[in-house]
PDB file of N, CA and C in Angstrom:
ATOM      1  N   MET A   1    -253.147 -63.081-116.868  1.00 68.00           N
ATOM      2  CA  MET A   1    -254.556 -62.796-116.735  1.00 68.00           C
ATOM      3  C   MET A   1    -255.316 -63.575-117.820  1.00 68.00           C
ATOM      4  N   PRO A   2    -256.383 -64.300-117.450  1.00 72.00           N
ATOM      5  CA  PRO A   2    -257.134 -65.073-118.436  1.00 72.00           C
ATOM      6  C   PRO A   2    -257.856 -64.168-119.430  1.00 72.00           C
ATOM      7  N   LYS A   3    -257.981 -64.669-120.660  1.00 81.00           N
ATOM      8  CA  LYS A   3    -258.708 -63.917-121.688  1.00 81.00           C
ATOM      9  C   LYS A   3    -260.195 -63.969-121.398  1.00 81.00           C
ATOM     10  N   LYS A   4    -260.876 -62.904-121.763  1.00 88.00           N
ATOM     11  CA  LYS A   4    -262.322 -62.877-121.613  1.00 88.00           C
ATOM     12  C   LYS A   4    -262.956 -63.528-122.830  1.00 88.00           C
ATOM     13  N   THR A   5    -264.049 -64.215-122.598  1.00 88.00           N
ATOM     14  CA  THR A   5    -264.784 -64.858-123.676  1.00 88.00           C
ATOM     15  C   THR A   5    -265.643 -63.816-124.365  1.00 88.00           C
ATOM     16  N   THR A   6    -265.556 -63.791-125.694  1.00 94.00           N
ATOM     17  CA  THR A   6    -266.363 -62.832-126.447  1.00 94.00           C
ATOM     18  C   THR A   6    -267.791 -63.358-126.590  1.00 94.00           C
ATOM     19  N   GLU A   7    -268.680 -62.478-126.949  1.00 94.00           N
ATOM     20  CA  GLU A   7    -270.075 -62.880-127.173  1.00 94.00           C
ATOM     21  C   GLU A   7    -270.162 -63.873-128.333  1.00 94.00           C
ATOM     22  N   ALA A   8    -269.349 -63.670-129.364  1.00 95.00           N
ATOM     23  CA  ALA A   8    -269.348 -64.585-130.506  1.00 95.00           C
ATOM     24  C   ALA A   8    -268.900 -65.977-130.073  1.00 95.00           C
ATOM     25  N   GLN A   9    -267.895 -66.054-129.200  1.00 95.00           N
ATOM     26  CA  GLN A   9    -267.424 -67.351-128.696  1.00 95.00           C
ATOM     27  C   GLN A   9    -268.507 -68.028-127.864  1.00 95.00           C
ATOM     28  N   LYS A  10    -269.178 -67.266-127.036  1.00 95.00           N
ATOM     29  CA  LYS A  10    -270.260 -67.820-126.225  1.00 95.00           C
ATOM     30  C   LYS A  10    -271.374 -68.370-127.112  1.00 95.00           C
ATOM     31  N   LYS A  11    -271.736 -67.610-128.138  1.00 95.00           N
ATOM     32  CA  LYS A  11    -272.797 -68.020-129.046  1.00 95.00           C
ATOM     33  C   LYS A  11    -272.405 -69.293-129.798  1.00 95.00           C
ATOM     34  N   ALA A  12    -271.164 -69.356-130.275  1.00 96.00           N
ATOM     35  CA  ALA A  12    -270.686 -70.537-130.986  1.00 96.00           C
ATOM     36  C   ALA A  12    -270.661 -71.757-130.073  1.00 96.00           C
ATOM     37  N   SER A  13    -270.258 -71.568-128.838  1.00 95.00           N
ATOM     38  CA  SER A  13    -270.207 -72.661-127.876  1.00 95.00           C
ATOM     39  C   SER A  13    -271.604 -73.203-127.591  1.00 95.00           C
ATOM     40  N   LEU A  14    -272.558 -72.321-127.390  1.00 95.00           N
ATOM     41  CA  LEU A  14    -273.941 -72.739-127.144  1.00 95.00           C
ATOM     42  C   LEU A  14    -274.515 -73.480-128.350  1.00 95.00           C
ATOM     43  N   LYS A  15    -274.216 -73.006-129.558  1.00 96.00           N
ATOM     44  CA  LYS A  15    -274.689 -73.666-130.768  1.00 96.00           C
ATOM     45  C   LYS A  15    -274.128 -75.082-130.845  1.00 96.00           C
ATOM     46  N   TYR A  16    -272.843 -75.231-130.533  1.00 95.00           N
ATOM     47  CA  TYR A  16    -272.204 -76.548-130.539  1.00 95.00           C
ATOM     48  C   TYR A  16    -272.824 -77.460-129.477  1.00 95.00           C
ATOM     49  N   GLN A  17    -273.037 -76.946-128.277  1.00 94.00           N
ATOM     50  CA  GLN A  17    -273.591 -77.734-127.179  1.00 94.00           C
ATOM     51  C   GLN A  17    -274.979 -78.267-127.520  1.00 94.00           C
ATOM     52  N   ARG A  18    -275.771 -77.491-128.250  1.00 95.00           N
ATOM     53  CA  ARG A  18    -277.124 -77.925-128.615  1.00 95.00           C
ATOM     54  C   ARG A  18    -277.101 -79.122-129.555  1.00 95.00           C
ATOM     55  N   LYS A  19    -275.993 -79.340-130.266  1.00 96.00           N
ATOM     56  CA  LYS A  19    -275.887 -80.459-131.198  1.00 96.00           C
ATOM     57  C   LYS A  19    -275.538 -81.766-130.496  1.00 96.00           C
ATOM     58  N   LEU A  20    -275.102 -81.701-129.246  1.00 95.00           N
ATOM     59  CA  LEU A  20    -274.644 -82.884-128.533  1.00 95.00           C
ATOM     60  C   LEU A  20    -275.797 -83.595-127.835  1.00 95.00           C
ATOM     61  N   ALA A  21    -275.680 -84.914-127.735  1.00 95.00           N
ATOM     62  CA  ALA A  21    -276.650 -85.718-126.996  1.00 95.00           C
ATOM     63  C   ALA A  21    -276.063 -86.031-125.621  1.00 95.00           C
ATOM     64  N   GLY A  22    -276.877 -86.047-124.622  1.00 94.00           N
ATOM     65  CA  GLY A  22    -276.417 -86.308-123.269  1.00 94.00           C
ATOM     66  C   GLY A  22    -276.617 -87.761-122.862  1.00 94.00           C
ATOM     67  N   ILE A  23    -275.716 -88.228-122.013  1.00 94.00           N
ATOM     68  CA  ILE A  23    -275.830 -89.548-121.402  1.00 94.00           C
ATOM     69  C   ILE A  23    -275.596 -89.336-119.909  1.00 94.00           C
ATOM     70  N   ALA A  24    -276.551 -89.707-119.090  1.00 95.00           N
ATOM     71  CA  ALA A  24    -276.411 -89.530-117.647  1.00 95.00           C
ATOM     72  C   ALA A  24    -276.310 -90.892-116.973  1.00 95.00           C
ATOM     73  N   ILE A  25    -275.405 -91.007-116.025  1.00 95.00           N
ATOM     74  CA  ILE A  25    -275.296 -92.235-115.232  1.00 95.00           C
ATOM     75  C   ILE A  25    -275.237 -91.849-113.758  1.00 95.00           C
ATOM     76  N   LYS A  26    -275.720 -92.728-112.940  1.00 97.00           N
ATOM     77  CA  LYS A  26    -275.677 -92.530-111.494  1.00 97.00           C
ATOM     78  C   LYS A  26    -274.755 -93.588-110.901  1.00 97.00           C
ATOM     79  N   VAL A  27    -273.856 -93.172-110.042  1.00 97.00           N
ATOM     80  CA  VAL A  27    -272.933 -94.099-109.382  1.00 97.00           C
ATOM     81  C   VAL A  27    -272.850 -93.747-107.896  1.00 97.00           C
ATOM     82  N   GLN A  28    -272.383 -94.699-107.139  1.00 98.00           N
ATOM     83  CA  GLN A  28    -272.155 -94.453-105.714  1.00 98.00           C
ATOM     84  C   GLN A  28    -271.029 -93.420-105.570  1.00 98.00           C
ATOM     85  N   PRO A  29    -271.065 -92.617-104.524  1.00 97.00           N
ATOM     86  CA  PRO A  29    -270.016 -91.611-104.334  1.00 97.00           C
ATOM     87  C   PRO A  29    -268.596 -92.194-104.349  1.00 97.00           C
ATOM     88  N   GLU A  30    -268.437 -93.406-103.807  1.00 97.00           N
ATOM     89  CA  GLU A  30    -267.105 -94.021-103.781  1.00 97.00           C
ATOM     90  C   GLU A  30    -266.638 -94.328-105.207  1.00 97.00           C
ATOM     91  N   GLN A  31    -267.558 -94.780-106.050  1.00 98.00           N
ATOM     92  CA  GLN A  31    -267.213 -95.065-107.441  1.00 98.00           C
ATOM     93  C   GLN A  31    -266.829 -93.780-108.162  1.00 98.00           C
ATOM     94  N   ARG A  32    -267.610 -92.735-107.941  1.00 97.00           N
ATOM     95  CA  ARG A  32    -267.315 -91.437-108.560  1.00 97.00           C
ATOM     96  C   ARG A  32    -265.925 -90.981-108.170  1.00 97.00           C
ATOM     97  N   ASP A  33    -265.588 -91.110-106.886  1.00 98.00           N
ATOM     98  CA  ASP A  33    -264.272 -90.700-106.417  1.00 98.00           C
ATOM     99  C   ASP A  33    -263.172 -91.524-107.082  1.00 98.00           C
ATOM    100  N   LYS A  34    -263.418 -92.825-107.234  1.00 98.00           N
ATOM    101  CA  LYS A  34    -262.447 -93.712-107.880  1.00 98.00           C
ATOM    102  C   LYS A  34    -262.251 -93.305-109.336  1.00 98.00           C
ATOM    103  N   TYR A  35    -263.351 -93.037-110.048  1.00 97.00           N
ATOM    104  CA  TYR A  35    -263.269 -92.660-111.450  1.00 97.00           C
ATOM    105  C   TYR A  35    -262.586 -91.303-111.624  1.00 97.00           C
ATOM    106  N   ASN A  36    -262.921 -90.372-110.758  1.00 98.00           N
ATOM    107  CA  ASN A  36    -262.260 -89.059-110.806  1.00 98.00           C
ATOM    108  C   ASN A  36    -260.763 -89.184-110.566  1.00 98.00           C
ATOM    109  N   ALA A  37    -260.380 -90.015-109.610  1.00 98.00           N
ATOM    110  CA  ALA A  37    -258.961 -90.207-109.305  1.00 98.00           C
ATOM    111  C   ALA A  37    -258.231 -90.856-110.480  1.00 98.00           C
ATOM    112  N   ALA A  38    -258.872 -91.830-111.105  1.00 98.00           N
ATOM    113  CA  ALA A  38    -258.255 -92.499-112.255  1.00 98.00           C
ATOM    114  C   ALA A  38    -258.096 -91.524-113.417  1.00 98.00           C
ATOM    115  N   ALA A  39    -259.102 -90.712-113.653  1.00 98.00           N
ATOM    116  CA  ALA A  39    -259.017 -89.724-114.731  1.00 98.00           C
ATOM    117  C   ALA A  39    -257.910 -88.715-114.444  1.00 98.00           C
ATOM    118  N   ALA A  40    -257.828 -88.268-113.203  1.00 98.00           N
ATOM    119  CA  ALA A  40    -256.775 -87.324-112.828  1.00 98.00           C
ATOM    120  C   ALA A  40    -255.397 -87.952-113.007  1.00 98.00           C
ATOM    121  N   ALA A  41    -255.262 -89.222-112.636  1.00 98.00           N
ATOM    122  CA  ALA A  41    -253.980 -89.919-112.796  1.00 98.00           C
ATOM    123  C   ALA A  41    -253.612 -90.044-114.273  1.00 98.00           C
ATOM    124  N   ALA A  42    -254.632 -90.165-115.131  1.00 98.00           N
ATOM    125  CA  ALA A  42    -254.395 -90.247-116.575  1.00 98.00           C
ATOM    126  C   ALA A  42    -254.183 -88.860-117.179  1.00 98.00           C
ATOM    127  N   GLY A  43    -254.455 -87.834-116.391  1.00 98.00           N
ATOM    128  CA  GLY A  43    -254.249 -86.466-116.859  1.00 98.00           C
ATOM    129  C   GLY A  43    -255.312 -85.961-117.816  1.00 98.00           C
ATOM    130  N   VAL A  44    -256.526 -86.509-117.688  1.00 98.00           N
ATOM    131  CA  VAL A  44    -257.623 -86.097-118.570  1.00 98.00           C
ATOM    132  C   VAL A  44    -258.868 -85.824-117.736  1.00 98.00           C
ATOM    133  N   PRO A  45    -259.796 -85.036-118.282  1.00 97.00           N
ATOM    134  CA  PRO A  45    -261.067 -84.829-117.587  1.00 97.00           C
ATOM    135  C   PRO A  45    -261.866 -86.133-117.524  1.00 97.00           C
ATOM    136  N   LEU A  46    -262.733 -86.247-116.543  1.00 97.00           N
ATOM    137  CA  LEU A  46    -263.523 -87.466-116.364  1.00 97.00           C
ATOM    138  C   LEU A  46    -264.327 -87.815-117.610  1.00 97.00           C
ATOM    139  N   ARG A  47    -264.938 -86.841-118.254  1.00 96.00           N
ATOM    140  CA  ARG A  47    -265.723 -87.094-119.462  1.00 96.00           C
ATOM    141  C   ARG A  47    -264.860 -87.761-120.524  1.00 96.00           C
ATOM    142  N   GLN A  48    -263.678 -87.235-120.766  1.00 97.00           N
ATOM    143  CA  GLN A  48    -262.776 -87.813-121.765  1.00 97.00           C
ATOM    144  C   GLN A  48    -262.341 -89.212-121.353  1.00 97.00           C
ATOM    145  N   PHE A  49    -262.077 -89.412-120.082  1.00 98.00           N
ATOM    146  CA  PHE A  49    -261.666 -90.721-119.567  1.00 98.00           C
ATOM    147  C   PHE A  49    -262.753 -91.765-119.833  1.00 98.00           C
ATOM    148  N   ILE A  50    -263.992 -91.407-119.557  1.00 97.00           N
ATOM    149  CA  ILE A  50    -265.104 -92.328-119.754  1.00 97.00           C
ATOM    150  C   ILE A  50    -265.291 -92.644-121.240  1.00 97.00           C
ATOM    151  N   LEU A  51    -265.255 -91.622-122.080  1.00 97.00           N
ATOM    152  CA  LEU A  51    -265.434 -91.848-123.510  1.00 97.00           C
ATOM    153  C   LEU A  51    -264.318 -92.720-124.080  1.00 97.00           C
ATOM    154  N   GLN A  52    -263.088 -92.506-123.630  1.00 98.00           N
ATOM    155  CA  GLN A  52    -261.976 -93.343-124.088  1.00 98.00           C
ATOM    156  C   GLN A  52    -262.176 -94.791-123.640  1.00 98.00           C
ATOM    157  N   ALA A  53    -262.625 -94.975-122.402  1.00 97.00           N
ATOM    158  CA  ALA A  53    -262.853 -96.328-121.886  1.00 97.00           C
ATOM    159  C   ALA A  53    -263.937 -97.035-122.700  1.00 97.00           C
ATOM    160  N   LEU A  54    -264.998 -96.324-123.031  1.00 97.00           N
ATOM    161  CA  LEU A  54    -266.063 -96.908-123.846  1.00 97.00           C
ATOM    162  C   LEU A  54    -265.546 -97.295-125.225  1.00 97.00           C
ATOM    163  N   ASP A  55    -264.805 -96.393-125.864  1.00 98.00           N
ATOM    164  CA  ASP A  55    -264.259 -96.687-127.196  1.00 98.00           C
ATOM    165  C   ASP A  55    -263.295 -97.867-127.163  1.00 98.00           C
ATOM    166  N   GLU A  56    -262.457 -97.937-126.124  1.00 98.00           N
ATOM    167  CA  GLU A  56    -261.521 -99.055-126.004  1.00 98.00           C
ATOM    168  C   GLU A  56    -262.255-100.385-125.826  1.00 98.00           C
ATOM    169  N   LYS A  57    -263.321-100.383-125.043  1.00 98.00           N
ATOM    170  CA  LYS A  57    -264.127-101.593-124.828  1.00 98.00           C
ATOM    171  C   LYS A  57    -264.770-102.045-126.135  1.00 98.00           C
ATOM    172  N   ILE A  58    -265.326-101.112-126.878  1.00 98.00           N
ATOM    173  CA  ILE A  58    -265.963-101.434-128.159  1.00 98.00           C
ATOM    174  C   ILE A  58    -264.946-102.029-129.124  1.00 98.00           C
ATOM    175  N   GLN A  59    -263.768-101.416-129.199  1.00 98.00           N
ATOM    176  CA  GLN A  59    -262.747-101.901-130.124  1.00 98.00           C
ATOM    177  C   GLN A  59    -262.195-103.247-129.663  1.00 98.00           C
ATOM    178  N   ARG A  60    -261.867-103.375-128.395  1.00 97.00           N
ATOM    179  CA  ARG A  60    -261.275-104.606-127.868  1.00 97.00           C
ATOM    180  C   ARG A  60    -262.189-105.805-128.047  1.00 97.00           C
ATOM    181  N   ASP A  61    -263.493-105.609-127.798  1.00 98.00           N
ATOM    182  CA  ASP A  61    -264.450-106.706-127.891  1.00 98.00           C
ATOM    183  C   ASP A  61    -265.109-106.802-129.273  1.00 98.00           C
ATOM    184  N   ASN A  62    -264.620-105.986-130.218  1.00 97.00           N
ATOM    185  CA  ASN A  62    -265.112-106.008-131.586  1.00 97.00           C
ATOM    186  C   ASN A  62    -266.639-105.905-131.620  1.00 97.00           C
ATOM    187  N   LEU A  63    -267.162-104.904-130.933  1.00 97.00           N
ATOM    188  CA  LEU A  63    -268.606-104.774-130.796  1.00 97.00           C
ATOM    189  C   LEU A  63    -269.259-104.028-131.951  1.00 97.00           C
ATOM    190  N   LEU A  64    -268.479-103.266-132.680  1.00 93.00           N
ATOM    191  CA  LEU A  64    -269.036-102.539-133.855  1.00 93.00           C
ATOM    192  C   LEU A  64    -268.120-102.713-135.042  1.00 93.00           C
TER     193      LEU A  64
END
């Protein structure tokens, strides 16, 4: 049985979320499906997959 989230955990999570900046992108449904499939094959959530890809591109091309 899954654990229930406490009010303190919810409050801490919301506080953390408010500190984050959002980035929104729009893609064709076929692209989204491709990216989701690639992330699933890598065993990570799509958000993590995208962030890793961005970091790898920056490092590989010595952009920062």
